[in-house]
Amino acid sequence: MPPPYEEILDYTLIDADRLQARIAELGREITADYKSDQEVVLIGILKGSLLFMADLMRHIDVPNIVDFMDVTSYGAGVRESTGTVRILRDITVSIERRHVLIAEDIIDSGRTLEQVLRLLRARQPASLRVCTLLDKPSRREVQVPVDWIGFAIPDEFVVGCGIDYAQKYRNLPFIGKVVPQE
Ligand code: IMP
Ligand code: MG
């Protein structure tokens, strides 16, 4: 890994070109699955979905509005999900009887998404679907329905394209594997 990342990153898991090509493909798949006259409410889960949402929505060609929800699932550690989700910022639009698509950065245990789905389902959307850039299926502790997955990855701690390590490295245009810390 070239400077300045050689001490924090082991290697590139997904380079920027592959990432962008897959995100464009996801946008086309999503566009094809929604009827062209259906308005979709795109909800990004902050802060991780920031870059993914920006890249994905360029390739979504159905009427849409965008909103963001900020939740926190981490307690003391930076690598372990606590399973308790707190809403730090709620969406500002009503989703009742509307088609909702959640954009997530990465699904690990599934606990964050499970709780976000529970919160949003209670508001009675017409449909509620999920698109995630990355998925770590081997880490799943609760089953959650995921409609579109960018890449399934092994059980490695990664950063980039919005995904952080202790709030840093979200800006990286590729997905890198973090050097294991003791
Ligand atoms: P879950 O609740 O265990 O599914 O965790 C989902 C959240 O954990 C994601 O939205 C990320 O914020 C974070 N997360 C999971 N795996 C990673 C990783 O490899 N790098 C950085 N954050 C991660
Ligand atoms: Mg995070």
GROMACS .gro file of C-alpha atoms and ligand atoms in nm:
model
  206
    1MET     CA    1   0.000   0.000   0.000
    2PRO     CA    2   0.153   0.336  -0.102
    3PRO     CA    3   0.205   0.620   0.150
    4PRO     CA    4   0.031   0.762   0.344
    5TYR     CA    5  -0.176   0.446   0.401
    6GLU     CA    6   0.091   0.179   0.441
    7GLU     CA    7   0.058   0.170   0.820
    8ILE     CA    8  -0.319   0.144   0.833
    9LEU     CA    9  -0.408  -0.058   0.523
   10ASP     CA   10  -0.296  -0.407   0.425
   11TYR     CA   11  -0.426  -0.409   0.068
   12THR     CA   12  -0.700  -0.291  -0.165
   13LEU     CA   13  -0.998  -0.524  -0.151
   14ILE     CA   14  -1.203  -0.348  -0.420
   15ASP     CA   15  -1.048  -0.083  -0.642
   16ALA     CA   16  -1.227   0.235  -0.746
   17ASP     CA   17  -1.307   0.117  -1.098
   18ARG     CA   18  -1.471  -0.207  -0.983
   19LEU     CA   19  -1.659  -0.017  -0.716
   20GLN     CA   20  -1.798   0.239  -0.959
   21ALA     CA   21  -1.885  -0.023  -1.221
   22ARG     CA   22  -2.080  -0.229  -0.968
   23ILE     CA   23  -2.258   0.075  -0.822
   24ALA     CA   24  -2.368   0.176  -1.174
   25GLU     CA   25  -2.495  -0.178  -1.227
   26LEU     CA   26  -2.686  -0.165  -0.897
   27GLY     CA   27  -2.849   0.160  -1.010
   28ARG     CA   28  -2.962  -0.003  -1.332
   29GLU     CA   29  -3.096  -0.310  -1.148
   30ILE     CA   30  -3.285  -0.089  -0.902
   31THR     CA   31  -3.426   0.123  -1.186
   32ALA     CA   32  -3.546  -0.190  -1.365
   33ASP     CA   33  -3.715  -0.328  -1.052
   34TYR     CA   34  -3.919  -0.018  -0.969
   35LYS     CA   35  -4.188   0.087  -1.211
   36SER     CA   36  -4.071   0.403  -1.388
   37ASP     CA   37  -4.359   0.611  -1.250
   38GLN     CA   38  -4.315   0.497  -0.889
   39GLU     CA   39  -4.163   0.762  -0.668
   40VAL     CA   40  -3.900   0.619  -0.438
   41VAL     CA   41  -3.778   0.767  -0.112
   42LEU     CA   42  -3.406   0.694  -0.090
   43ILE     CA   43  -3.292   0.684   0.270
   44GLY     CA   44  -2.921   0.683   0.343
   45ILE     CA   45  -2.794   0.573   0.680
   46LEU     CA   46  -2.532   0.828   0.787
   47LYS     CA   47  -2.250   0.867   0.783
   48GLY     CA   48  -2.141   0.548   0.610
   49SER     CA   49  -2.380   0.564   0.315
   50LEU     CA   50  -2.285   0.918   0.216
   51LEU     CA   51  -2.055   0.830  -0.074
   52PHE     CA   52  -2.251   0.521  -0.176
   53MET     CA   53  -2.573   0.720  -0.196
   54ALA     CA   54  -2.410   0.995  -0.400
   55ASP     CA   55  -2.266   0.743  -0.645
   56LEU     CA   56  -2.575   0.522  -0.658
   57MET     CA   57  -2.839   0.790  -0.711
   58ARG     CA   58  -2.664   0.909  -1.027
   59HIS     CA   59  -2.765   0.573  -1.176
   60ILE     CA   60  -3.121   0.554  -1.044
   61ASP     CA   61  -3.363   0.661  -1.312
   62VAL     CA   62  -3.701   0.662  -1.137
   63PRO     CA   63  -3.854   0.968  -0.966
   64ASN     CA   64  -3.702   0.994  -0.621
   65ILE     CA   65  -3.639   1.206  -0.319
   66VAL     CA   66  -3.345   1.163  -0.085
   67ASP     CA   67  -3.327   1.179   0.290
   68PHE     CA   68  -3.083   1.069   0.554
   69MET     CA   69  -3.106   0.911   0.893
   70ASP     CA   70  -2.819   0.913   1.138
   71VAL     CA   71  -2.807   0.622   1.375
   72THR     CA   72  -2.539   0.495   1.605
   73SER     CA   73  -2.483   0.133   1.682
   74TYR     CA   74  -2.147   0.147   1.850
   75GLY     CA   75  -2.070   0.169   2.222
   76ALA     CA   76  -1.717   0.183   2.355
   77GLY     CA   77  -1.547  -0.017   2.080
   78VAL     CA   78  -1.506   0.096   1.723
   79ARG     CA   79  -1.527  -0.249   1.567
   80GLU     CA   80  -1.817  -0.414   1.746
   81SER     CA   81  -2.184  -0.337   1.701
   82THR     CA   82  -2.365  -0.313   2.035
   83GLY     CA   83  -2.698  -0.415   1.890
   84THR     CA   84  -2.866  -0.105   2.029
   85VAL     CA   85  -2.947   0.158   1.772
   86ARG     CA   86  -3.009   0.517   1.869
   87ILE     CA   87  -3.152   0.769   1.621
   88LEU     CA   88  -2.928   1.076   1.618
   89ARG     CA   89  -3.112   1.237   1.327
   90ASP     CA   90  -3.442   1.119   1.186
   91ILE     CA   91  -3.563   1.157   0.827
   92THR     CA   92  -3.779   1.465   0.774
   93VAL     CA   93  -4.022   1.323   0.517
   94SER     CA   94  -4.325   1.105   0.576
   95ILE     CA   95  -4.286   0.758   0.429
   96GLU     CA   96  -4.642   0.639   0.486
   97ARG     CA   97  -4.770   0.464   0.170
   98ARG     CA   98  -4.447   0.549  -0.012
   99HIS     CA   99  -4.186   0.322  -0.162
  100VAL     CA  100  -3.871   0.330   0.048
  101LEU     CA  101  -3.522   0.216  -0.042
  102ILE     CA  102  -3.259   0.212   0.231
  103ALA     CA  103  -2.896   0.255   0.128
  104GLU     CA  104  -2.647   0.104   0.372
  105ASP     CA  105  -2.270   0.099   0.362
  106ILE     CA  106  -2.205  -0.244   0.508
  107ILE     CA  107  -2.404  -0.516   0.684
  108ASP     CA  108  -2.217  -0.706   0.950
  109SER     CA  109  -2.418  -0.864   1.235
  110GLY     CA  110  -2.737  -0.727   1.080
  111ARG     CA  111  -2.841  -0.566   1.408
  112THR     CA  112  -2.827  -0.205   1.287
  113LEU     CA  113  -3.036  -0.280   0.981
  114GLU     CA  114  -3.280  -0.495   1.178
  115GLN     CA  115  -3.360  -0.202   1.406
  116VAL     CA  116  -3.372   0.056   1.127
  117LEU     CA  117  -3.616  -0.170   0.941
  118ARG     CA  118  -3.830  -0.208   1.253
  119LEU     CA  119  -3.842   0.169   1.303
  120LEU     CA  120  -3.932   0.241   0.941
  121ARG     CA  121  -4.178  -0.047   0.900
  122ALA     CA  122  -4.383   0.097   1.185
  123ARG     CA  123  -4.444   0.404   0.969
  124GLN     CA  124  -4.625   0.189   0.713
  125PRO     CA  125  -4.441   0.248   0.386
  126ALA     CA  126  -4.594   0.094   0.071
  127SER     CA  127  -4.271  -0.104   0.033
  128LEU     CA  128  -3.940  -0.116   0.215
  129ARG     CA  129  -3.630  -0.245   0.040
  130VAL     CA  130  -3.260  -0.246   0.115
  131CYS     CA  131  -2.949  -0.192  -0.092
  132THR     CA  132  -2.607  -0.234   0.067
  133LEU     CA  133  -2.270  -0.165  -0.087
  134LEU     CA  134  -2.095  -0.438   0.113
  135ASP     CA  135  -2.213  -0.747   0.295
  136LYS     CA  136  -2.025  -0.973   0.537
  137PRO     CA  137  -2.257  -1.277   0.534
  138SER     CA  138  -2.033  -1.485   0.764
  139ARG     CA  139  -2.082  -1.231   1.046
  140ARG     CA  140  -2.461  -1.235   1.044
  141GLU     CA  141  -2.629  -1.275   1.384
  142VAL     CA  142  -2.983  -1.180   1.284
  143GLN     CA  143  -3.146  -1.248   0.950
  144VAL     CA  144  -3.235  -0.932   0.762
  145PRO     CA  145  -3.387  -0.904   0.415
  146VAL     CA  146  -3.144  -0.744   0.167
  147ASP     CA  147  -3.263  -0.680  -0.186
  148TRP     CA  148  -2.941  -0.560  -0.353
  149ILE     CA  149  -2.583  -0.632  -0.250
  150GLY     CA  150  -2.286  -0.462  -0.414
  151PHE     CA  151  -2.018  -0.702  -0.298
  152ALA     CA  152  -2.015  -0.987  -0.047
  153ILE     CA  153  -1.680  -0.972   0.133
  154PRO     CA  154  -1.498  -1.196   0.381
  155ASP     CA  155  -1.480  -1.122   0.753
  156GLU     CA  156  -1.226  -0.841   0.728
  157PHE     CA  157  -1.240  -0.490   0.871
  158VAL     CA  158  -1.251  -0.249   0.578
  159VAL     CA  159  -1.260   0.126   0.511
  160GLY     CA  160  -1.331   0.356   0.221
  161CYS     CA  161  -1.623   0.475   0.008
  162GLY     CA  162  -1.789   0.617   0.320
  163ILE     CA  163  -1.687   0.337   0.556
  164ASP     CA  164  -1.475   0.446   0.850
  165TYR     CA  165  -1.229   0.329   1.106
  166ALA     CA  166  -1.270   0.550   1.416
  167GLN     CA  167  -1.441   0.808   1.188
  168LYS     CA  168  -1.150   0.826   0.946
  169TYR     CA  169  -1.075   0.708   0.589
  170ARG     CA  170  -1.433   0.754   0.463
  171ASN     CA  171  -1.302   0.957   0.171
  172LEU     CA  172  -1.097   0.677   0.014
  173PRO     CA  173  -1.234   0.604  -0.335
  174PHE     CA  174  -1.157   0.231  -0.294
  175ILE     CA  175  -1.224  -0.033  -0.029
  176GLY     CA  176  -0.913  -0.120   0.170
  177LYS     CA  177  -0.850  -0.384   0.433
  178VAL     CA  178  -0.736  -0.242   0.765
  179VAL     CA  179  -0.419  -0.380   0.927
  180PRO     CA  180  -0.525  -0.582   1.233
  181GLN     CA  181  -0.474  -0.381   1.556
  182GLU     CA  182  -0.408  -0.550   1.886
  183IMP     P1  183  -2.408  -0.440   1.215
  183IMP     O1  184  -2.512  -0.376   1.300
  183IMP     O2  185  -2.324  -0.535   1.294
  183IMP     O3  186  -2.463  -0.505   1.090
  183IMP     O4  187  -2.306  -0.329   1.174
  183IMP     C1  188  -2.330  -0.243   1.071
  183IMP     C2  189  -2.243  -0.121   1.087
  183IMP     O5  190  -2.117  -0.158   1.145
  183IMP     C3  191  -2.210  -0.057   0.955
  183IMP     O6  192  -2.306   0.039   0.916
  183IMP     C4  193  -2.074   0.004   0.983
  183IMP     O7  194  -2.090   0.134   1.037
  183IMP     C5  195  -2.013  -0.086   1.087
  183IMP     N1  196  -1.918  -0.183   1.028
  183IMP     C6  197  -1.936  -0.315   1.008
  183IMP     N2  198  -1.828  -0.371   0.949
  183IMP     C7  199  -1.740  -0.270   0.930
  183IMP     C8  200  -1.609  -0.265   0.870
  183IMP     O8  201  -1.551  -0.362   0.820
  183IMP     N3  202  -1.552  -0.141   0.868
  183IMP     C9  203  -1.611  -0.029   0.920
  183IMP     N4  204  -1.733  -0.030   0.974
  183IMP    C10  205  -1.797  -0.149   0.979
  184MG      MG  206  -1.940   0.298   1.123
   0.00000   0.00000   0.00000
